[in-house]
PDB file of C-alpha atoms in Angstrom:
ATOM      1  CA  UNK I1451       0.000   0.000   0.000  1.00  0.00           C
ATOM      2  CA  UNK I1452       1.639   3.616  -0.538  1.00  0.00           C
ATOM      3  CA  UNK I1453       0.405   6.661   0.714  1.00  0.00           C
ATOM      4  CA  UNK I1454      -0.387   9.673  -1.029  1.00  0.00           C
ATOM      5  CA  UNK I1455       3.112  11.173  -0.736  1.00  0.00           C
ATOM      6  CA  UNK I1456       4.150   7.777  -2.699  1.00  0.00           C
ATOM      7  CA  UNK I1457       5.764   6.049   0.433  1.00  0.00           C
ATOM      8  CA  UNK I1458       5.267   2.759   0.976  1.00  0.00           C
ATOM      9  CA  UNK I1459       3.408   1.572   3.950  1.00  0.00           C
ATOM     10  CA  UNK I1460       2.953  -1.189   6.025  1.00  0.00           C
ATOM     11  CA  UNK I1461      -0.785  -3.178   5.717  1.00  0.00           C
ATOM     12  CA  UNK I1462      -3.666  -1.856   7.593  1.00  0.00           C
ATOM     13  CA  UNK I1463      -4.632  -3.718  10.851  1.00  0.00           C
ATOM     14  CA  UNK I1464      -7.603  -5.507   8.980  1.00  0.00           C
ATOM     15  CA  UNK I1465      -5.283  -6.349   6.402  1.00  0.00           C
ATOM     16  CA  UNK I1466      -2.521  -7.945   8.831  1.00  0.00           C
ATOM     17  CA  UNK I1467      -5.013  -9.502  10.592  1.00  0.00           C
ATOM     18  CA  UNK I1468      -6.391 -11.458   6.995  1.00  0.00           C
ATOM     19  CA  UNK I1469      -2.215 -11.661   6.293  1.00  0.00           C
ATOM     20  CA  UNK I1470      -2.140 -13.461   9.584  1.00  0.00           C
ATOM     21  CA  UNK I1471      -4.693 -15.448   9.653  1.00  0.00           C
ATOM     22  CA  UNK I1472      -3.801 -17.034   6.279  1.00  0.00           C
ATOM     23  CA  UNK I1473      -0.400 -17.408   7.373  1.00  0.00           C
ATOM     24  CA  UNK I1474      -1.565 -19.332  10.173  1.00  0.00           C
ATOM     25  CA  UNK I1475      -3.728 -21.164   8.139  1.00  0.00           C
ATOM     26  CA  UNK I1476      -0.805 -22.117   6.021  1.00  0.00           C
ATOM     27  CA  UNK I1477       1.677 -23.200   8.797  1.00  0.00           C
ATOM     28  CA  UNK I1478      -1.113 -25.405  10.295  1.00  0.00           C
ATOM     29  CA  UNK I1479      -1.816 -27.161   6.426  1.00  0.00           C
ATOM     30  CA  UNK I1480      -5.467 -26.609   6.681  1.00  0.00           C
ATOM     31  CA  UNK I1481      -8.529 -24.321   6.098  1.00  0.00           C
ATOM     32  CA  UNK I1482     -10.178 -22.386   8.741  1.00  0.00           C
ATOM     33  CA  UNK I1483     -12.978 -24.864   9.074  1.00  0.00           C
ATOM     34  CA  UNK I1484     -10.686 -27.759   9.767  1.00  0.00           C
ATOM     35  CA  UNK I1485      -9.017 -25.772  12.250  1.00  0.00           C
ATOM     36  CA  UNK I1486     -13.000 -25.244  14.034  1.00  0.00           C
ATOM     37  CA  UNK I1487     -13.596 -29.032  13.249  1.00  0.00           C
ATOM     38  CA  UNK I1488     -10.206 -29.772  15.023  1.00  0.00           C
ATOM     39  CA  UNK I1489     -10.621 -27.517  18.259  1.00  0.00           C
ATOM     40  CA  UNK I1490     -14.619 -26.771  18.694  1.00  0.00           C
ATOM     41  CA  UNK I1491     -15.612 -30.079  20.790  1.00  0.00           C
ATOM     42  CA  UNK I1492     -13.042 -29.314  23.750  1.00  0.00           C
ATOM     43  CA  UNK I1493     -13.924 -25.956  23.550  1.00  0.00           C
ATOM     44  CA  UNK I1494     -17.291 -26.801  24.349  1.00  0.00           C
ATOM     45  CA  UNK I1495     -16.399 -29.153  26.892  1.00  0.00           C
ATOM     46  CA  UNK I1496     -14.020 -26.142  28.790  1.00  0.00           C
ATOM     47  CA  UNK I1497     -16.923 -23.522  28.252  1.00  0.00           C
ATOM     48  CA  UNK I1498     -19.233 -25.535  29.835  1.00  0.00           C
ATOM     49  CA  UNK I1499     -18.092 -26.194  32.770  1.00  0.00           C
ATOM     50  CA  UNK I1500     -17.673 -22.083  33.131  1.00  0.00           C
ATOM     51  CA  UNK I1501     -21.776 -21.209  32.237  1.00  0.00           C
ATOM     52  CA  UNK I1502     -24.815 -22.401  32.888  1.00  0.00           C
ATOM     53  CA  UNK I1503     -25.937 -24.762  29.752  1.00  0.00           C
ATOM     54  CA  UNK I1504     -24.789 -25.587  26.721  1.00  0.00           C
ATOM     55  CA  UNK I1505     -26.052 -22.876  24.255  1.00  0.00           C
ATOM     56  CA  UNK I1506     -24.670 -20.259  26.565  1.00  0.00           C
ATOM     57  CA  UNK I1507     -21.181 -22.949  25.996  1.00  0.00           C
ATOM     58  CA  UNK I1508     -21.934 -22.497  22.729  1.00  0.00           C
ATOM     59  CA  UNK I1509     -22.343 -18.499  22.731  1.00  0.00           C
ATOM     60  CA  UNK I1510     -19.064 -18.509  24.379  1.00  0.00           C
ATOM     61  CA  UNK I1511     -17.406 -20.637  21.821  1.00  0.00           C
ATOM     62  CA  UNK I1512     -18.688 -18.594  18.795  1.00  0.00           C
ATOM     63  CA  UNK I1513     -17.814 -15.555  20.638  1.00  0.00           C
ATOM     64  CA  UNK I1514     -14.127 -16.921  20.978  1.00  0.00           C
ATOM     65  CA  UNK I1515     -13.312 -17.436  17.068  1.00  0.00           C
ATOM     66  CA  UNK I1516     -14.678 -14.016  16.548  1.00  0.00           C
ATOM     67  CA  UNK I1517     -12.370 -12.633  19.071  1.00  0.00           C
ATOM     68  CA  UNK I1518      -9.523 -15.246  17.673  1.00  0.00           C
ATOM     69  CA  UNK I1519     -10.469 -14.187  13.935  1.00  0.00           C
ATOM     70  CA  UNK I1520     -10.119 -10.412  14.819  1.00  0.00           C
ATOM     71  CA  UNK I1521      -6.656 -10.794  17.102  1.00  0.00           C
ATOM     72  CA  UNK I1522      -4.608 -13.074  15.083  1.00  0.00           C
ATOM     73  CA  UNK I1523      -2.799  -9.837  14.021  1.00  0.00           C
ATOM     74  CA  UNK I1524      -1.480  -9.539  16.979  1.00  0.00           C
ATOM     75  CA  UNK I1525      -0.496 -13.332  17.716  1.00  0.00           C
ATOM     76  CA  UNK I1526       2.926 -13.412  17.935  1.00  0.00           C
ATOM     77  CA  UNK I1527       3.650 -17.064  18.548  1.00  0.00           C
ATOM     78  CA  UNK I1528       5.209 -17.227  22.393  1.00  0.00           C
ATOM     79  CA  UNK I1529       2.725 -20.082  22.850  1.00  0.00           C
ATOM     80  CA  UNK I1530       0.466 -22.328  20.594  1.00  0.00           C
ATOM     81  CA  UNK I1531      -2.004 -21.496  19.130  1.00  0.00           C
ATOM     82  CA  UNK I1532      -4.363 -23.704  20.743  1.00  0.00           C
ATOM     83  CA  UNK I1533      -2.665 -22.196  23.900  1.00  0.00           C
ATOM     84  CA  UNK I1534      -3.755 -18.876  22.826  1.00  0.00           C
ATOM     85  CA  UNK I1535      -7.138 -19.885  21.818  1.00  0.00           C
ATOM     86  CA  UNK I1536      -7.921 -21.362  24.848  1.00  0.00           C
ATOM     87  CA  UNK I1537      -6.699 -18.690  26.795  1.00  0.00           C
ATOM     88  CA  UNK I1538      -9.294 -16.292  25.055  1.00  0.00           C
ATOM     89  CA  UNK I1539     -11.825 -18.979  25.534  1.00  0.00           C
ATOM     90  CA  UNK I1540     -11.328 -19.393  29.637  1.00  0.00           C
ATOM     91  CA  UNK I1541     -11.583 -15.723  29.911  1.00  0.00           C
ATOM     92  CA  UNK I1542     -14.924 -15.229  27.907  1.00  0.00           C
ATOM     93  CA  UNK I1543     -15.976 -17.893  29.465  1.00  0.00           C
ATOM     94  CA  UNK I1544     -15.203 -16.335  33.203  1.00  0.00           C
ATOM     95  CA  UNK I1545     -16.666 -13.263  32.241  1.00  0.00           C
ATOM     96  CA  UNK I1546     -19.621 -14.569  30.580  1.00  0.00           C
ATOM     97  CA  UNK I1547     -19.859 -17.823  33.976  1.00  0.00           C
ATOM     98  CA  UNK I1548     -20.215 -14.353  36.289  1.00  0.00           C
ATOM     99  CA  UNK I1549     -22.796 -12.494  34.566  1.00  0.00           C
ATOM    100  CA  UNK I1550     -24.468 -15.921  35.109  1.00  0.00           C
ATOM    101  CA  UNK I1551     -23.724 -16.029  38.429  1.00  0.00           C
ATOM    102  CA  UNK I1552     -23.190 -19.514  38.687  1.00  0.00           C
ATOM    103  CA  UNK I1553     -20.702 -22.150  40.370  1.00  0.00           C
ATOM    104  CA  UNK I1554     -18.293 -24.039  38.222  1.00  0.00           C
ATOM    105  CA  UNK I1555     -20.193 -26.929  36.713  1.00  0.00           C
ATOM    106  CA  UNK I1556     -18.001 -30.147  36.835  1.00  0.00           C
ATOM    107  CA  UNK I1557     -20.622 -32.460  35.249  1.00  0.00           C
ATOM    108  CA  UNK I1558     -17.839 -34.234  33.194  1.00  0.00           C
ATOM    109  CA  UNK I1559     -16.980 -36.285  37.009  1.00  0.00           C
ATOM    110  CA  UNK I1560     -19.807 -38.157  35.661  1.00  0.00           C
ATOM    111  CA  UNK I1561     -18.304 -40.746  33.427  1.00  0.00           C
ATOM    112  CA  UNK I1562     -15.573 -40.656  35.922  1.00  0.00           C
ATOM    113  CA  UNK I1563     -13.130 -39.896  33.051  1.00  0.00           C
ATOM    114  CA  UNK I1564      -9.990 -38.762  33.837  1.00  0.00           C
ATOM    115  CA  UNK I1565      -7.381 -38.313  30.735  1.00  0.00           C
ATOM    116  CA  UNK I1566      -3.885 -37.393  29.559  1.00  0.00           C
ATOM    117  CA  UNK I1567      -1.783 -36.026  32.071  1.00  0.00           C
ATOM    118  CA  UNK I1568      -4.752 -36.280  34.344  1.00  0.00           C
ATOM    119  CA  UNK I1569      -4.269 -40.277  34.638  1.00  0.00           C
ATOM    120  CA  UNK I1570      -0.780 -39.788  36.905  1.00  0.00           C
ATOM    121  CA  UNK I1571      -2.853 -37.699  39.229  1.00  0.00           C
ATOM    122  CA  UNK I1572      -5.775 -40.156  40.159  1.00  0.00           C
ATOM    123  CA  UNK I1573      -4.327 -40.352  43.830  1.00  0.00           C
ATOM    124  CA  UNK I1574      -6.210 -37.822  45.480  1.00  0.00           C
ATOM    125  CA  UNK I1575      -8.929 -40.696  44.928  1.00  0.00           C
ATOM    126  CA  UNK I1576      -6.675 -43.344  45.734  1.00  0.00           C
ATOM    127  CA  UNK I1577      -8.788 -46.422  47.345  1.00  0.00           C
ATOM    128  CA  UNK I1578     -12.183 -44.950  45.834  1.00  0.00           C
ATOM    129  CA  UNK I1579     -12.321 -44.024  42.515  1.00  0.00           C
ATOM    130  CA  UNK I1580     -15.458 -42.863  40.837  1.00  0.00           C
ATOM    131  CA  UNK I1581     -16.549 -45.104  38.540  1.00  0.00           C
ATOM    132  CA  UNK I1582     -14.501 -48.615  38.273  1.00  0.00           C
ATOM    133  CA  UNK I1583     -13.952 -51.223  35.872  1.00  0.00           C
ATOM    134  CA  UNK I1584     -17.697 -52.263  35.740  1.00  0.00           C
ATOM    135  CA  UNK I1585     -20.350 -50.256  33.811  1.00  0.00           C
ATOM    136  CA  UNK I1586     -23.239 -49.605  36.082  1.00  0.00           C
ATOM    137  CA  UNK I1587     -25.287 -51.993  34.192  1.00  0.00           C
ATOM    138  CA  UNK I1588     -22.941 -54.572  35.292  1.00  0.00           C
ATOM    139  CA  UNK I1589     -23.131 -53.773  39.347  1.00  0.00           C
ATOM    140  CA  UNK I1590     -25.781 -55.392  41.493  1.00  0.00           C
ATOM    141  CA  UNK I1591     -28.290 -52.518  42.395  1.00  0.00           C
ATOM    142  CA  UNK I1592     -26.867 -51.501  45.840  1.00  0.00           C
ATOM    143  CA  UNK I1593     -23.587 -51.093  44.072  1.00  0.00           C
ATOM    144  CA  UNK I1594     -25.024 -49.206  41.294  1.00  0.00           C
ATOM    145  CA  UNK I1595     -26.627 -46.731  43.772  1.00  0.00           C
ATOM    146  CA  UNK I1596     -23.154 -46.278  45.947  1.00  0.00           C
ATOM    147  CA  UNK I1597     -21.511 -45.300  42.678  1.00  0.00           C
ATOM    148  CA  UNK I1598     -23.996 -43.221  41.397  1.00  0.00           C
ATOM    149  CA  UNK I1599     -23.918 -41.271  45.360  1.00  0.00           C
ATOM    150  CA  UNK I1600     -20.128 -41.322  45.312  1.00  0.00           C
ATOM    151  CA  UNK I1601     -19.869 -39.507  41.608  1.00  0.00           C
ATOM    152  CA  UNK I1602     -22.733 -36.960  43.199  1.00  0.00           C
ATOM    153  CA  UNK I1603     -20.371 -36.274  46.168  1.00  0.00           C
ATOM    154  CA  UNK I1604     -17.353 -35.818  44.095  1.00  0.00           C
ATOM    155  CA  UNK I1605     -19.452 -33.037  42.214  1.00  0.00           C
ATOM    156  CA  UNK I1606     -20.127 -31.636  45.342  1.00  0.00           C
ATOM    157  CA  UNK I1607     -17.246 -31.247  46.520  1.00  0.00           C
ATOM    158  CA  UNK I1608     -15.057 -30.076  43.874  1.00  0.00           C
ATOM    159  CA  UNK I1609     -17.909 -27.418  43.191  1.00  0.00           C
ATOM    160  CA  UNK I1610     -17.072 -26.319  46.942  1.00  0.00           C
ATOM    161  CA  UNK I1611     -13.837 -25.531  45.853  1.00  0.00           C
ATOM    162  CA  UNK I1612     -11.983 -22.349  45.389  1.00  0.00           C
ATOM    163  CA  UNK I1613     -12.885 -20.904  41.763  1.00  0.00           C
ATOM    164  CA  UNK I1614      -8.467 -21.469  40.679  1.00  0.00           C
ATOM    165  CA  UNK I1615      -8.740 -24.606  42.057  1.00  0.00           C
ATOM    166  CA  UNK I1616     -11.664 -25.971  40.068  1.00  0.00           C
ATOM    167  CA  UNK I1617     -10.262 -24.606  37.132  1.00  0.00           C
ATOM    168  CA  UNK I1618      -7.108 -26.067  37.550  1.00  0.00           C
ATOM    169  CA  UNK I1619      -8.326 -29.398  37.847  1.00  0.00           C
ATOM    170  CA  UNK I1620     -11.038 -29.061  34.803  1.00  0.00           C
ATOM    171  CA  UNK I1621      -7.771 -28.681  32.210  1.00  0.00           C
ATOM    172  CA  UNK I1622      -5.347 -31.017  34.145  1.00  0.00           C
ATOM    173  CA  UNK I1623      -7.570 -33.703  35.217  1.00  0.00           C
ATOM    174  CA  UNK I1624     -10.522 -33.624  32.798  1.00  0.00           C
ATOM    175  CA  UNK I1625      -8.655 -31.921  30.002  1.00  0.00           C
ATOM    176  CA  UNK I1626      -5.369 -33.041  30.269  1.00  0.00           C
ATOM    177  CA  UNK I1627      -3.594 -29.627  29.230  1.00  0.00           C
ATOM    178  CA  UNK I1628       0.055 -30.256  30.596  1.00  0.00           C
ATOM    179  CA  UNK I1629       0.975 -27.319  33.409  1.00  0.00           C
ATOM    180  CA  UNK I1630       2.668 -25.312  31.271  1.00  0.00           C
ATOM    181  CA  UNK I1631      -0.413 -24.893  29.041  1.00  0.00           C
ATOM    182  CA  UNK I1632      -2.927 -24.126  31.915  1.00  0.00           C
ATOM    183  CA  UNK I1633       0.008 -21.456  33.202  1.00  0.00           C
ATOM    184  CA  UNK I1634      -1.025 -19.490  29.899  1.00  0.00           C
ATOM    185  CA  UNK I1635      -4.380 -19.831  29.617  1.00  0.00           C
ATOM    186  CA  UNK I1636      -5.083 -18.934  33.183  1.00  0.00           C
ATOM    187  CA  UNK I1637      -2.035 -16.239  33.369  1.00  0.00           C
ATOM    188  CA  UNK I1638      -0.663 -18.074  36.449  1.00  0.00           C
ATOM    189  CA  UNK I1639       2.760 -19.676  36.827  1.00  0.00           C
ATOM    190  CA  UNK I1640       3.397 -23.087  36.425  1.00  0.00           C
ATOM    191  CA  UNK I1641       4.810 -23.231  39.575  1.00  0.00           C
ATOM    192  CA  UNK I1642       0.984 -22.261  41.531  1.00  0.00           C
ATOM    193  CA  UNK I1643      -0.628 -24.062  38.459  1.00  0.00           C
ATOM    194  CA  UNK I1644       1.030 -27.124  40.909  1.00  0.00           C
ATOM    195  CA  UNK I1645       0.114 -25.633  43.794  1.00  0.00           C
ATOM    196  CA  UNK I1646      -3.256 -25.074  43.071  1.00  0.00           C
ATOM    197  CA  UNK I1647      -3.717 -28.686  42.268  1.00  0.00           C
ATOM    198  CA  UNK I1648      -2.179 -30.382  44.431  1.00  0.00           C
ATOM    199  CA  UNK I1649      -4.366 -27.938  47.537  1.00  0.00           C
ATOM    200  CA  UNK I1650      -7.560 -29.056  45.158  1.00  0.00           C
ATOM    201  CA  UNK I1651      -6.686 -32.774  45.292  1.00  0.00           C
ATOM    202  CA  UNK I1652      -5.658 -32.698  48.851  1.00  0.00           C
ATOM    203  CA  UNK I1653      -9.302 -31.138  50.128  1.00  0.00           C
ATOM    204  CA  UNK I1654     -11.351 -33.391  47.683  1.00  0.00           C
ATOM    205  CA  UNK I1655      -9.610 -36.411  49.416  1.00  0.00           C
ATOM    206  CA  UNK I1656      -9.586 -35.510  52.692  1.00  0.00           C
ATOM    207  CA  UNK I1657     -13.118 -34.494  51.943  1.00  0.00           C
ATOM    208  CA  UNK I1658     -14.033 -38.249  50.459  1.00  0.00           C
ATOM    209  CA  UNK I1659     -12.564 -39.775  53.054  1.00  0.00           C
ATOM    210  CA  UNK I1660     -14.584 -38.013  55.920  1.00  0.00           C
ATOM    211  CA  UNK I1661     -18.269 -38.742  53.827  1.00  0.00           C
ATOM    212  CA  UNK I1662     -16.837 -42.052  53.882  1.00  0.00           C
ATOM    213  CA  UNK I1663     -16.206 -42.463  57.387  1.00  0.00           C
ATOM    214  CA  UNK I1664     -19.603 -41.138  57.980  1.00  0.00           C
ATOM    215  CA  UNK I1665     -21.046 -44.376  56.405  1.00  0.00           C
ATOM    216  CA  UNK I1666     -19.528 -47.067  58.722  1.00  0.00           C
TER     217      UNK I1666
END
């Protein structure tokens, strides 16, 4: 582009942020919608455990590739960009999780699921893990019903905990984002990201083991 003294000049910021996106595009050997196909599920899954249902997850998630779409001119590739993604995502989501004024939801404790990273750190459930190697189809009916009341009280109590905490454990545990990861997304180092996990995984033990204690 050249201005009207005949200068040349450097791009507008719309037109660095289409220079950037396609250069993006190009590194990563795919089209934008690949790129939504490849990220948009865990996205969901993070988003939802920030709001209230799963169209506001969804709100949040449409919200993000805007704000991704419009930024990327200013992406300057000190992390991943999945890193950086996700990093716009969690805050959205926070701000978006307040105006709802709800607790963290931590419905994926369900399935009792607990992946990459996540698997090494099972110990804060270390003689009572939710879930097992049965289905609950499999169990006889009084077994069925503990699990099902043990999975309940696991929600309970990592909802109890402190808002880092939960979130913490969401992208290790459920997510299995490695700590340096979650130390970008949540602007923390990875240092407390360890702290904060291991405090989370200490109370929901010690907090297991005293419901537990109450049933003998």
């Amino acid at each position: 582009m050249k201005s009207n003294g005949g200068q040349c000049e450097g791009p507008t910021q719309p037109e660095a942020a289409v220079e950037a996106r396609q250069q993006l595009i190009d590194s990563d050997g795919c089209d934008f919608v690949t790129l939504v196909e490849r990220y948009q599920p865990m996205m969901l899954r993070v988003a939802r455990r920030y709001v209230a249902d799963s169209e506001s997850a969804n709100d949040v998630v449409q919200e993000t590739w805007l704000a991704a779409m419009r930024g990327l001119a200013g992406f300057e590739e000190r992390s991943t960009f999945k890193t950086w993604l996700f990093a716009i995502l969690i805050k959205r989501a926070r701000s978006y999780g307040k105006r709802q004024s709800r607790v963290l939801c931590f419905s994926s404790w369900q399935n009792g699921k607990v992946s990459g990273e996540g698997a090494e750190e099972q110990a804060y459930l270390p003689q009572h893990r939710v879930g097992g190697a049965k289905g609950i189809g499999d169990r006889l009916p009084e077994e069925a019903l503990l699990a099902q009341e043990l999975r309940y009280q696991v929600e309970t109590f990592v909802a109890a905990l402190p808002k880092q905490q939960q979130q913490v454990m969401t992208l290790h545990d459920l997510e299995g984002y490695p700590f340096e990861e979650i130390s970008s997304m949540l602007q923390i180092s990875a240092g407390n990201v360890r702290v904060l996990l291991h405090r989370a995984h200490t109370k929901v033990r010690q907090m297991l083991r005293d419901y537990l204690e109450q049933l003998v």
